[in-house]
């Protein structure tokens, strides 16, 4: 007796087709699972045996072999439970092979026969649709799988309802695609008092998708500013939302199975390890930079992060992806995020304030700033000082501009940039390549002269030179100006200074 069930293994957000082959033959009663299965897959024998027993079915007293092909691909996760159980039922003659012939099956079995949610359903459903196949998945994952259009989805809560559906005794309602049940509430810009320069820079960062570093004393409002950036960004496009949801699905972070509509905002603690930040671990799960894909990654207390951890961000900041290479894994995850960081000017935090600075100033500031490498600092488009808020400002009325007002200007600036034939509508200025920059940087003579002089005197790197150009392009877009003026170049150059760290 032989059966074949189709499922998948995951490599990042990509899937690898896997055939679950079940063979029942005479011999000593035993179940053997082969095909480079990890411990979670090997333990499926007991879960499957108990689940079948709970619905009144017993395994035959014969030798059962379960092969997961291809045999040289590592199989990880509990989602192999359901395909193994269905393979056994087909081999036992309980379910006809034709009923599952063109379906990809995923699901974890509980001991009582219920089918539990698993991660990675959305990538599996999209892969099934691309291959012209259909899907069987847990009921809890049905809304997630329904975003893969053009496939028939059977989303069952337990083995009994699944078997009844396959036999035609009971018809399961096809799941409906849904959005995430609760939209995140971003704090409003109107809550900020003072910090006019920082508010302006935050708007520029949102308009062009620029990386931002804020340096200032404790309590100046750096974290408040960073928390409000995601609310200024345009809504995710359909393709971006699908990709973000796939990443969170693979990471097992889709609680209700809905499509993510808001741009991610991730803020890992400065004690985070390299694997937590860039991805890794026993199953090479996506890290914080991938979970922040198409959104914002906020690193508070930048200088307190371990230097190797910070330097691991340099390559994904340039390429928009991260390759997690381990002994048993080589996985590529997208990581196109907007980096926002905040740090104090020194360990005590009050460098530049004669009344509160420590006795080792200014050497303490240079030593503290050296905790962040120069190449890492060079990855920031905007570097500004956030000064302490004065008591008079604290007692004054809050700013009148809300997040919604500024977000409309940001959206208008991005729409203006999208009108340029050299620039795709979804390409932020921060991602413009040098050849594209050369076409969109239309400067007058005074602006060109100022930029050349600044490059020579400040000895900016080629990367910093291009970042100044991109920031200038974003400032001009906010003003809906095709030509970049001297004042625009001067403002862009002003946001490359680090006065407290000099």
JSON list of C-alpha atoms in Angstrom, two decimals, residues 72-265:
[
{"chain": "A", "resi": 72, "resn": "UNK", "atom": "CA", "xyz": [18.92, 15.67, 0.92]},
{"chain": "A", "resi": 73, "resn": "UNK", "atom": "CA", "xyz": [16.81, 18.73, 1.86]},
{"chain": "A", "resi": 74, "resn": "UNK", "atom": "CA", "xyz": [16.47, 19.42, 5.58]},
{"chain": "A", "resi": 75, "resn": "UNK", "atom": "CA", "xyz": [12.83, 19.20, 6.75]},
{"chain": "A", "resi": 76, "resn": "UNK", "atom": "CA", "xyz": [11.94, 21.39, 9.72]},
{"chain": "A", "resi": 77, "resn": "UNK", "atom": "CA", "xyz": [8.72, 22.22, 11.52]},
{"chain": "A", "resi": 78, "resn": "UNK", "atom": "CA", "xyz": [5.51, 20.62, 12.70]},
{"chain": "A", "resi": 79, "resn": "UNK", "atom": "CA", "xyz": [3.61, 21.43, 9.48]},
{"chain": "A", "resi": 80, "resn": "UNK", "atom": "CA", "xyz": [4.52, 17.94, 8.19]},
{"chain": "A", "resi": 81, "resn": "UNK", "atom": "CA", "xyz": [2.07, 16.34, 10.66]},
{"chain": "A", "resi": 82, "resn": "UNK", "atom": "CA", "xyz": [-1.03, 16.71, 8.49]},
{"chain": "A", "resi": 83, "resn": "UNK", "atom": "CA", "xyz": [0.54, 15.52, 5.20]},
{"chain": "A", "resi": 84, "resn": "UNK", "atom": "CA", "xyz": [1.93, 12.45, 7.01]},
{"chain": "A", "resi": 85, "resn": "UNK", "atom": "CA", "xyz": [-1.49, 11.73, 8.53]},
{"chain": "A", "resi": 86, "resn": "UNK", "atom": "CA", "xyz": [-3.24, 12.11, 5.18]},
{"chain": "A", "resi": 87, "resn": "UNK", "atom": "CA", "xyz": [-0.64, 9.89, 3.55]},
{"chain": "A", "resi": 88, "resn": "UNK", "atom": "CA", "xyz": [-1.36, 7.19, 6.10]},
{"chain": "A", "resi": 89, "resn": "UNK", "atom": "CA", "xyz": [-5.12, 7.54, 5.56]},
{"chain": "A", "resi": 90, "resn": "UNK", "atom": "CA", "xyz": [-4.67, 7.26, 1.78]},
{"chain": "A", "resi": 91, "resn": "UNK", "atom": "CA", "xyz": [-2.44, 4.20, 2.17]},
{"chain": "A", "resi": 92, "resn": "UNK", "atom": "CA", "xyz": [-5.01, 2.64, 4.51]},
{"chain": "A", "resi": 93, "resn": "UNK", "atom": "CA", "xyz": [-7.80, 3.23, 1.97]},
{"chain": "A", "resi": 94, "resn": "UNK", "atom": "CA", "xyz": [-9.72, 5.69, 4.16]},
{"chain": "A", "resi": 95, "resn": "UNK", "atom": "CA", "xyz": [-9.20, 8.62, 1.76]},
{"chain": "A", "resi": 96, "resn": "UNK", "atom": "CA", "xyz": [-8.96, 8.22, -2.03]},
{"chain": "A", "resi": 97, "resn": "UNK", "atom": "CA", "xyz": [-5.68, 9.36, -3.58]},
{"chain": "A", "resi": 98, "resn": "UNK", "atom": "CA", "xyz": [-7.54, 11.50, -6.12]},
{"chain": "A", "resi": 99, "resn": "UNK", "atom": "CA", "xyz": [-9.00, 13.66, -3.34]},
{"chain": "A", "resi": 100, "resn": "UNK", "atom": "CA", "xyz": [-5.55, 15.01, -2.42]},
{"chain": "A", "resi": 101, "resn": "UNK", "atom": "CA", "xyz": [-3.65, 14.49, -5.68]},
{"chain": "A", "resi": 102, "resn": "UNK", "atom": "CA", "xyz": [-3.32, 18.17, -6.63]},
{"chain": "A", "resi": 103, "resn": "UNK", "atom": "CA", "xyz": [-3.15, 19.72, -3.15]},
{"chain": "A", "resi": 104, "resn": "UNK", "atom": "CA", "xyz": [-0.32, 21.07, -1.04]},
{"chain": "A", "resi": 105, "resn": "UNK", "atom": "CA", "xyz": [-0.93, 20.09, 2.59]},
{"chain": "A", "resi": 106, "resn": "UNK", "atom": "CA", "xyz": [0.32, 21.82, 5.75]},
{"chain": "A", "resi": 107, "resn": "UNK", "atom": "CA", "xyz": [-0.80, 21.59, 9.37]},
{"chain": "A", "resi": 108, "resn": "UNK", "atom": "CA", "xyz": [0.18, 20.54, 12.86]},
{"chain": "A", "resi": 109, "resn": "UNK", "atom": "CA", "xyz": [-1.88, 17.91, 14.65]},
{"chain": "A", "resi": 110, "resn": "UNK", "atom": "CA", "xyz": [-2.92, 18.05, 18.28]},
{"chain": "A", "resi": 111, "resn": "UNK", "atom": "CA", "xyz": [-3.42, 14.82, 20.19]},
{"chain": "A", "resi": 112, "resn": "UNK", "atom": "CA", "xyz": [-7.20, 15.25, 20.07]},
{"chain": "A", "resi": 113, "resn": "UNK", "atom": "CA", "xyz": [-7.25, 15.41, 16.27]},
{"chain": "A", "resi": 114, "resn": "UNK", "atom": "CA", "xyz": [-7.54, 19.18, 15.92]},
{"chain": "A", "resi": 115, "resn": "UNK", "atom": "CA", "xyz": [-5.41, 20.91, 13.30]},
{"chain": "A", "resi": 116, "resn": "UNK", "atom": "CA", "xyz": [-3.22, 23.66, 14.72]},
{"chain": "A", "resi": 117, "resn": "UNK", "atom": "CA", "xyz": [-1.95, 26.80, 12.97]},
{"chain": "A", "resi": 118, "resn": "UNK", "atom": "CA", "xyz": [1.55, 26.76, 11.48]},
{"chain": "A", "resi": 119, "resn": "UNK", "atom": "CA", "xyz": [3.84, 29.44, 10.12]},
{"chain": "A", "resi": 120, "resn": "UNK", "atom": "CA", "xyz": [4.54, 30.01, 6.44]},
{"chain": "A", "resi": 121, "resn": "UNK", "atom": "CA", "xyz": [1.04, 29.39, 5.07]},
{"chain": "A", "resi": 122, "resn": "UNK", "atom": "CA", "xyz": [1.01, 32.46, 2.81]},
{"chain": "A", "resi": 123, "resn": "UNK", "atom": "CA", "xyz": [4.28, 31.61, 0.97]},
{"chain": "A", "resi": 124, "resn": "UNK", "atom": "CA", "xyz": [3.07, 28.03, 0.61]},
{"chain": "A", "resi": 125, "resn": "UNK", "atom": "CA", "xyz": [-0.28, 29.16, -0.81]},
{"chain": "A", "resi": 126, "resn": "UNK", "atom": "CA", "xyz": [1.42, 31.50, -3.31]},
{"chain": "A", "resi": 127, "resn": "UNK", "atom": "CA", "xyz": [3.76, 28.70, -4.37]},
{"chain": "A", "resi": 128, "resn": "UNK", "atom": "CA", "xyz": [0.79, 26.35, -4.81]},
{"chain": "A", "resi": 129, "resn": "UNK", "atom": "CA", "xyz": [-1.01, 28.93, -6.94]},
{"chain": "A", "resi": 130, "resn": "UNK", "atom": "CA", "xyz": [2.08, 29.39, -9.11]},
{"chain": "A", "resi": 131, "resn": "UNK", "atom": "CA", "xyz": [2.26, 25.60, -9.65]},
{"chain": "A", "resi": 132, "resn": "UNK", "atom": "CA", "xyz": [-1.44, 25.32, -10.48]},
{"chain": "A", "resi": 133, "resn": "UNK", "atom": "CA", "xyz": [-2.18, 23.39, -7.28]},
{"chain": "A", "resi": 134, "resn": "UNK", "atom": "CA", "xyz": [-4.61, 23.83, -4.39]},
{"chain": "A", "resi": 135, "resn": "UNK", "atom": "CA", "xyz": [-4.18, 23.90, -0.62]},
{"chain": "A", "resi": 136, "resn": "UNK", "atom": "CA", "xyz": [-5.22, 22.12, 2.57]},
{"chain": "A", "resi": 137, "resn": "UNK", "atom": "CA", "xyz": [-4.38, 24.07, 5.74]},
{"chain": "A", "resi": 138, "resn": "UNK", "atom": "CA", "xyz": [-5.57, 24.69, 9.31]},
{"chain": "A", "resi": 139, "resn": "UNK", "atom": "CA", "xyz": [-8.77, 26.72, 9.71]},
{"chain": "A", "resi": 140, "resn": "UNK", "atom": "CA", "xyz": [-6.85, 29.31, 11.73]},
{"chain": "A", "resi": 141, "resn": "UNK", "atom": "CA", "xyz": [-4.63, 29.98, 8.69]},
{"chain": "A", "resi": 142, "resn": "UNK", "atom": "CA", "xyz": [-7.41, 30.10, 6.09]},
{"chain": "A", "resi": 143, "resn": "UNK", "atom": "CA", "xyz": [-7.72, 33.89, 5.98]},
{"chain": "A", "resi": 144, "resn": "UNK", "atom": "CA", "xyz": [-3.97, 34.16, 5.44]},
{"chain": "A", "resi": 145, "resn": "UNK", "atom": "CA", "xyz": [-3.95, 31.57, 2.65]},
{"chain": "A", "resi": 146, "resn": "UNK", "atom": "CA", "xyz": [-6.89, 33.23, 0.91]},
{"chain": "A", "resi": 147, "resn": "UNK", "atom": "CA", "xyz": [-4.66, 36.10, -0.24]},
{"chain": "A", "resi": 148, "resn": "UNK", "atom": "CA", "xyz": [-3.20, 33.69, -2.81]},
{"chain": "A", "resi": 149, "resn": "UNK", "atom": "CA", "xyz": [-5.76, 34.14, -5.57]},
{"chain": "A", "resi": 150, "resn": "UNK", "atom": "CA", "xyz": [-6.89, 31.44, -7.95]},
{"chain": "A", "resi": 151, "resn": "UNK", "atom": "CA", "xyz": [-6.65, 28.36, -5.73]},
{"chain": "A", "resi": 152, "resn": "UNK", "atom": "CA", "xyz": [-9.19, 26.21, -3.91]},
{"chain": "A", "resi": 153, "resn": "UNK", "atom": "CA", "xyz": [-8.48, 26.20, -0.18]},
{"chain": "A", "resi": 154, "resn": "UNK", "atom": "CA", "xyz": [-9.71, 23.62, 2.31]},
{"chain": "A", "resi": 155, "resn": "UNK", "atom": "CA", "xyz": [-9.25, 25.12, 5.78]},
{"chain": "A", "resi": 156, "resn": "UNK", "atom": "CA", "xyz": [-10.20, 22.49, 8.37]},
{"chain": "A", "resi": 157, "resn": "UNK", "atom": "CA", "xyz": [-10.32, 22.81, 12.15]},
{"chain": "A", "resi": 158, "resn": "UNK", "atom": "CA", "xyz": [-9.85, 19.09, 12.79]},
{"chain": "A", "resi": 159, "resn": "UNK", "atom": "CA", "xyz": [-9.29, 15.75, 11.09]},
{"chain": "A", "resi": 160, "resn": "UNK", "atom": "CA", "xyz": [-12.95, 14.72, 11.27]},
{"chain": "A", "resi": 161, "resn": "UNK", "atom": "CA", "xyz": [-14.22, 17.76, 9.35]},
{"chain": "A", "resi": 162, "resn": "UNK", "atom": "CA", "xyz": [-11.38, 17.39, 6.83]},
{"chain": "A", "resi": 163, "resn": "UNK", "atom": "CA", "xyz": [-12.19, 13.72, 6.16]},
{"chain": "A", "resi": 164, "resn": "UNK", "atom": "CA", "xyz": [-15.90, 14.46, 5.87]},
{"chain": "A", "resi": 165, "resn": "UNK", "atom": "CA", "xyz": [-15.18, 17.21, 3.36]},
{"chain": "A", "resi": 166, "resn": "UNK", "atom": "CA", "xyz": [-12.91, 14.99, 1.26]},
{"chain": "A", "resi": 167, "resn": "UNK", "atom": "CA", "xyz": [-15.60, 12.30, 1.24]},
{"chain": "A", "resi": 168, "resn": "UNK", "atom": "CA", "xyz": [-18.35, 14.77, 0.34]},
{"chain": "A", "resi": 169, "resn": "UNK", "atom": "CA", "xyz": [-20.28, 14.25, 3.58]},
{"chain": "A", "resi": 170, "resn": "UNK", "atom": "CA", "xyz": [-19.61, 17.77, 4.86]},
{"chain": "A", "resi": 171, "resn": "UNK", "atom": "CA", "xyz": [-18.73, 20.91, 2.92]},
{"chain": "A", "resi": 172, "resn": "UNK", "atom": "CA", "xyz": [-16.29, 23.33, 4.53]},
{"chain": "A", "resi": 173, "resn": "UNK", "atom": "CA", "xyz": [-16.83, 27.01, 3.74]},
{"chain": "A", "resi": 174, "resn": "UNK", "atom": "CA", "xyz": [-13.93, 28.49, 1.74]},
{"chain": "A", "resi": 175, "resn": "UNK", "atom": "CA", "xyz": [-11.99, 31.01, 3.85]},
{"chain": "A", "resi": 176, "resn": "UNK", "atom": "CA", "xyz": [-12.17, 34.71, 3.08]},
{"chain": "A", "resi": 177, "resn": "UNK", "atom": "CA", "xyz": [-9.13, 36.95, 2.86]},
{"chain": "A", "resi": 178, "resn": "UNK", "atom": "CA", "xyz": [-9.02, 39.61, 5.54]},
{"chain": "A", "resi": 179, "resn": "UNK", "atom": "CA", "xyz": [-6.87, 42.45, 6.76]},
{"chain": "A", "resi": 180, "resn": "UNK", "atom": "CA", "xyz": [-5.20, 42.50, 10.14]},
{"chain": "A", "resi": 181, "resn": "UNK", "atom": "CA", "xyz": [-7.94, 43.10, 12.68]},
{"chain": "A", "resi": 182, "resn": "UNK", "atom": "CA", "xyz": [-6.35, 46.11, 14.36]},
{"chain": "A", "resi": 183, "resn": "UNK", "atom": "CA", "xyz": [-4.47, 48.90, 12.66]},
{"chain": "A", "resi": 184, "resn": "UNK", "atom": "CA", "xyz": [-1.58, 50.22, 14.77]},
{"chain": "A", "resi": 185, "resn": "UNK", "atom": "CA", "xyz": [-2.04, 53.67, 16.20]},
{"chain": "A", "resi": 186, "resn": "UNK", "atom": "CA", "xyz": [0.96, 55.87, 15.55]},
{"chain": "A", "resi": 187, "resn": "UNK", "atom": "CA", "xyz": [1.63, 58.74, 17.96]},
{"chain": "A", "resi": 188, "resn": "UNK", "atom": "CA", "xyz": [0.92, 62.19, 16.56]},
{"chain": "A", "resi": 189, "resn": "UNK", "atom": "CA", "xyz": [3.45, 64.87, 15.65]},
{"chain": "A", "resi": 190, "resn": "UNK", "atom": "CA", "xyz": [1.33, 67.48, 17.41]},
{"chain": "A", "resi": 191, "resn": "UNK", "atom": "CA", "xyz": [2.45, 66.02, 20.75]},
{"chain": "A", "resi": 192, "resn": "UNK", "atom": "CA", "xyz": [5.99, 67.30, 20.17]},
{"chain": "A", "resi": 193, "resn": "UNK", "atom": "CA", "xyz": [7.06, 70.62, 21.60]},
{"chain": "A", "resi": 194, "resn": "UNK", "atom": "CA", "xyz": [9.94, 72.53, 20.07]},
{"chain": "A", "resi": 195, "resn": "UNK", "atom": "CA", "xyz": [12.51, 70.72, 17.94]},
{"chain": "A", "resi": 196, "resn": "UNK", "atom": "CA", "xyz": [11.54, 72.57, 14.75]},
{"chain": "A", "resi": 197, "resn": "UNK", "atom": "CA", "xyz": [14.71, 71.47, 12.96]},
{"chain": "A", "resi": 198, "resn": "UNK", "atom": "CA", "xyz": [14.20, 67.83, 13.92]},
{"chain": "A", "resi": 199, "resn": "UNK", "atom": "CA", "xyz": [10.58, 67.97, 12.74]},
{"chain": "A", "resi": 200, "resn": "UNK", "atom": "CA", "xyz": [11.74, 69.35, 9.40]},
{"chain": "A", "resi": 201, "resn": "UNK", "atom": "CA", "xyz": [14.39, 66.62, 9.07]},
{"chain": "A", "resi": 202, "resn": "UNK", "atom": "CA", "xyz": [11.86, 63.94, 9.93]},
{"chain": "A", "resi": 203, "resn": "UNK", "atom": "CA", "xyz": [9.65, 65.18, 7.09]},
{"chain": "A", "resi": 204, "resn": "UNK", "atom": "CA", "xyz": [12.59, 65.08, 4.67]},
{"chain": "A", "resi": 205, "resn": "UNK", "atom": "CA", "xyz": [13.49, 61.56, 5.83]},
{"chain": "A", "resi": 206, "resn": "UNK", "atom": "CA", "xyz": [9.92, 60.41, 5.21]},
{"chain": "A", "resi": 207, "resn": "UNK", "atom": "CA", "xyz": [9.76, 62.09, 1.80]},
{"chain": "A", "resi": 208, "resn": "UNK", "atom": "CA", "xyz": [12.92, 60.39, 0.53]},
{"chain": "A", "resi": 209, "resn": "UNK", "atom": "CA", "xyz": [13.16, 57.24, 2.66]},
{"chain": "A", "resi": 210, "resn": "UNK", "atom": "CA", "xyz": [16.45, 58.47, 4.15]},
{"chain": "A", "resi": 211, "resn": "UNK", "atom": "CA", "xyz": [18.37, 56.96, 7.07]},
{"chain": "A", "resi": 212, "resn": "UNK", "atom": "CA", "xyz": [18.49, 59.33, 10.04]},
{"chain": "A", "resi": 213, "resn": "UNK", "atom": "CA", "xyz": [20.80, 59.65, 13.05]},
{"chain": "A", "resi": 214, "resn": "UNK", "atom": "CA", "xyz": [19.81, 61.92, 15.94]},
{"chain": "A", "resi": 215, "resn": "UNK", "atom": "CA", "xyz": [22.36, 62.96, 18.55]},
{"chain": "A", "resi": 216, "resn": "UNK", "atom": "CA", "xyz": [21.34, 64.76, 21.72]},
{"chain": "A", "resi": 217, "resn": "UNK", "atom": "CA", "xyz": [21.08, 64.70, 25.51]},
{"chain": "A", "resi": 218, "resn": "UNK", "atom": "CA", "xyz": [18.63, 62.45, 27.39]},
{"chain": "A", "resi": 219, "resn": "UNK", "atom": "CA", "xyz": [15.03, 63.59, 27.27]},
{"chain": "A", "resi": 220, "resn": "UNK", "atom": "CA", "xyz": [15.42, 65.78, 24.19]},
{"chain": "A", "resi": 221, "resn": "UNK", "atom": "CA", "xyz": [12.72, 63.87, 22.31]},
{"chain": "A", "resi": 222, "resn": "UNK", "atom": "CA", "xyz": [14.74, 61.60, 20.02]},
{"chain": "A", "resi": 223, "resn": "UNK", "atom": "CA", "xyz": [12.65, 58.51, 20.72]},
{"chain": "A", "resi": 224, "resn": "UNK", "atom": "CA", "xyz": [9.43, 60.50, 20.36]},
{"chain": "A", "resi": 225, "resn": "UNK", "atom": "CA", "xyz": [10.53, 61.73, 16.95]},
{"chain": "A", "resi": 226, "resn": "UNK", "atom": "CA", "xyz": [11.49, 58.24, 15.77]},
{"chain": "A", "resi": 227, "resn": "UNK", "atom": "CA", "xyz": [8.19, 56.74, 16.92]},
{"chain": "A", "resi": 228, "resn": "UNK", "atom": "CA", "xyz": [6.31, 59.21, 14.72]},
{"chain": "A", "resi": 229, "resn": "UNK", "atom": "CA", "xyz": [8.19, 58.54, 11.49]},
{"chain": "A", "resi": 230, "resn": "UNK", "atom": "CA", "xyz": [6.19, 55.46, 10.46]},
{"chain": "A", "resi": 231, "resn": "UNK", "atom": "CA", "xyz": [2.99, 57.51, 10.61]},
{"chain": "A", "resi": 232, "resn": "UNK", "atom": "CA", "xyz": [4.40, 59.94, 8.02]},
{"chain": "A", "resi": 233, "resn": "UNK", "atom": "CA", "xyz": [5.22, 57.27, 5.45]},
{"chain": "A", "resi": 234, "resn": "UNK", "atom": "CA", "xyz": [2.83, 56.42, 2.59]},
{"chain": "A", "resi": 235, "resn": "UNK", "atom": "CA", "xyz": [0.64, 53.34, 2.92]},
{"chain": "A", "resi": 236, "resn": "UNK", "atom": "CA", "xyz": [2.05, 50.03, 1.76]},
{"chain": "A", "resi": 237, "resn": "UNK", "atom": "CA", "xyz": [1.33, 49.10, -1.83]},
{"chain": "A", "resi": 238, "resn": "UNK", "atom": "CA", "xyz": [-0.37, 45.75, -2.48]},
{"chain": "A", "resi": 239, "resn": "UNK", "atom": "CA", "xyz": [2.94, 44.10, -3.43]},
{"chain": "A", "resi": 240, "resn": "UNK", "atom": "CA", "xyz": [4.72, 45.55, -0.37]},
{"chain": "A", "resi": 241, "resn": "UNK", "atom": "CA", "xyz": [1.93, 44.47, 1.97]},
{"chain": "A", "resi": 242, "resn": "UNK", "atom": "CA", "xyz": [2.05, 40.93, 0.60]},
{"chain": "A", "resi": 243, "resn": "UNK", "atom": "CA", "xyz": [5.82, 40.71, 1.02]},
{"chain": "A", "resi": 244, "resn": "UNK", "atom": "CA", "xyz": [5.71, 42.08, 4.58]},
{"chain": "A", "resi": 245, "resn": "UNK", "atom": "CA", "xyz": [2.95, 39.61, 5.47]},
{"chain": "A", "resi": 246, "resn": "UNK", "atom": "CA", "xyz": [4.94, 36.71, 4.00]},
{"chain": "A", "resi": 247, "resn": "UNK", "atom": "CA", "xyz": [7.95, 37.60, 6.14]},
{"chain": "A", "resi": 248, "resn": "UNK", "atom": "CA", "xyz": [5.86, 37.79, 9.29]},
{"chain": "A", "resi": 249, "resn": "UNK", "atom": "CA", "xyz": [4.16, 34.53, 8.34]},
{"chain": "A", "resi": 250, "resn": "UNK", "atom": "CA", "xyz": [7.47, 32.69, 8.00]},
{"chain": "A", "resi": 251, "resn": "UNK", "atom": "CA", "xyz": [8.57, 34.19, 11.33]},
{"chain": "A", "resi": 252, "resn": "UNK", "atom": "CA", "xyz": [5.37, 32.91, 12.97]},
{"chain": "A", "resi": 253, "resn": "UNK", "atom": "CA", "xyz": [4.20, 36.41, 13.91]},
{"chain": "A", "resi": 254, "resn": "UNK", "atom": "CA", "xyz": [0.81, 36.48, 12.16]},
{"chain": "A", "resi": 255, "resn": "UNK", "atom": "CA", "xyz": [-1.55, 36.13, 15.10]},
{"chain": "A", "resi": 256, "resn": "UNK", "atom": "CA", "xyz": [-4.88, 36.57, 13.30]},
{"chain": "A", "resi": 257, "resn": "UNK", "atom": "CA", "xyz": [-3.77, 35.71, 9.76]},
{"chain": "A", "resi": 258, "resn": "UNK", "atom": "CA", "xyz": [-4.74, 39.09, 8.30]},
{"chain": "A", "resi": 259, "resn": "UNK", "atom": "CA", "xyz": [-2.80, 41.02, 5.68]},
{"chain": "A", "resi": 260, "resn": "UNK", "atom": "CA", "xyz": [-0.51, 43.64, 7.23]},
{"chain": "A", "resi": 261, "resn": "UNK", "atom": "CA", "xyz": [-1.49, 47.11, 6.03]},
{"chain": "A", "resi": 262, "resn": "UNK", "atom": "CA", "xyz": [0.76, 49.40, 8.07]},
{"chain": "A", "resi": 263, "resn": "UNK", "atom": "CA", "xyz": [4.48, 49.85, 7.61]},
{"chain": "A", "resi": 264, "resn": "UNK", "atom": "CA", "xyz": [6.42, 47.90, 10.25]},
{"chain": "A", "resi": 265, "resn": "UNK", "atom": "CA", "xyz": [8.16, 49.76, 13.06]}
]
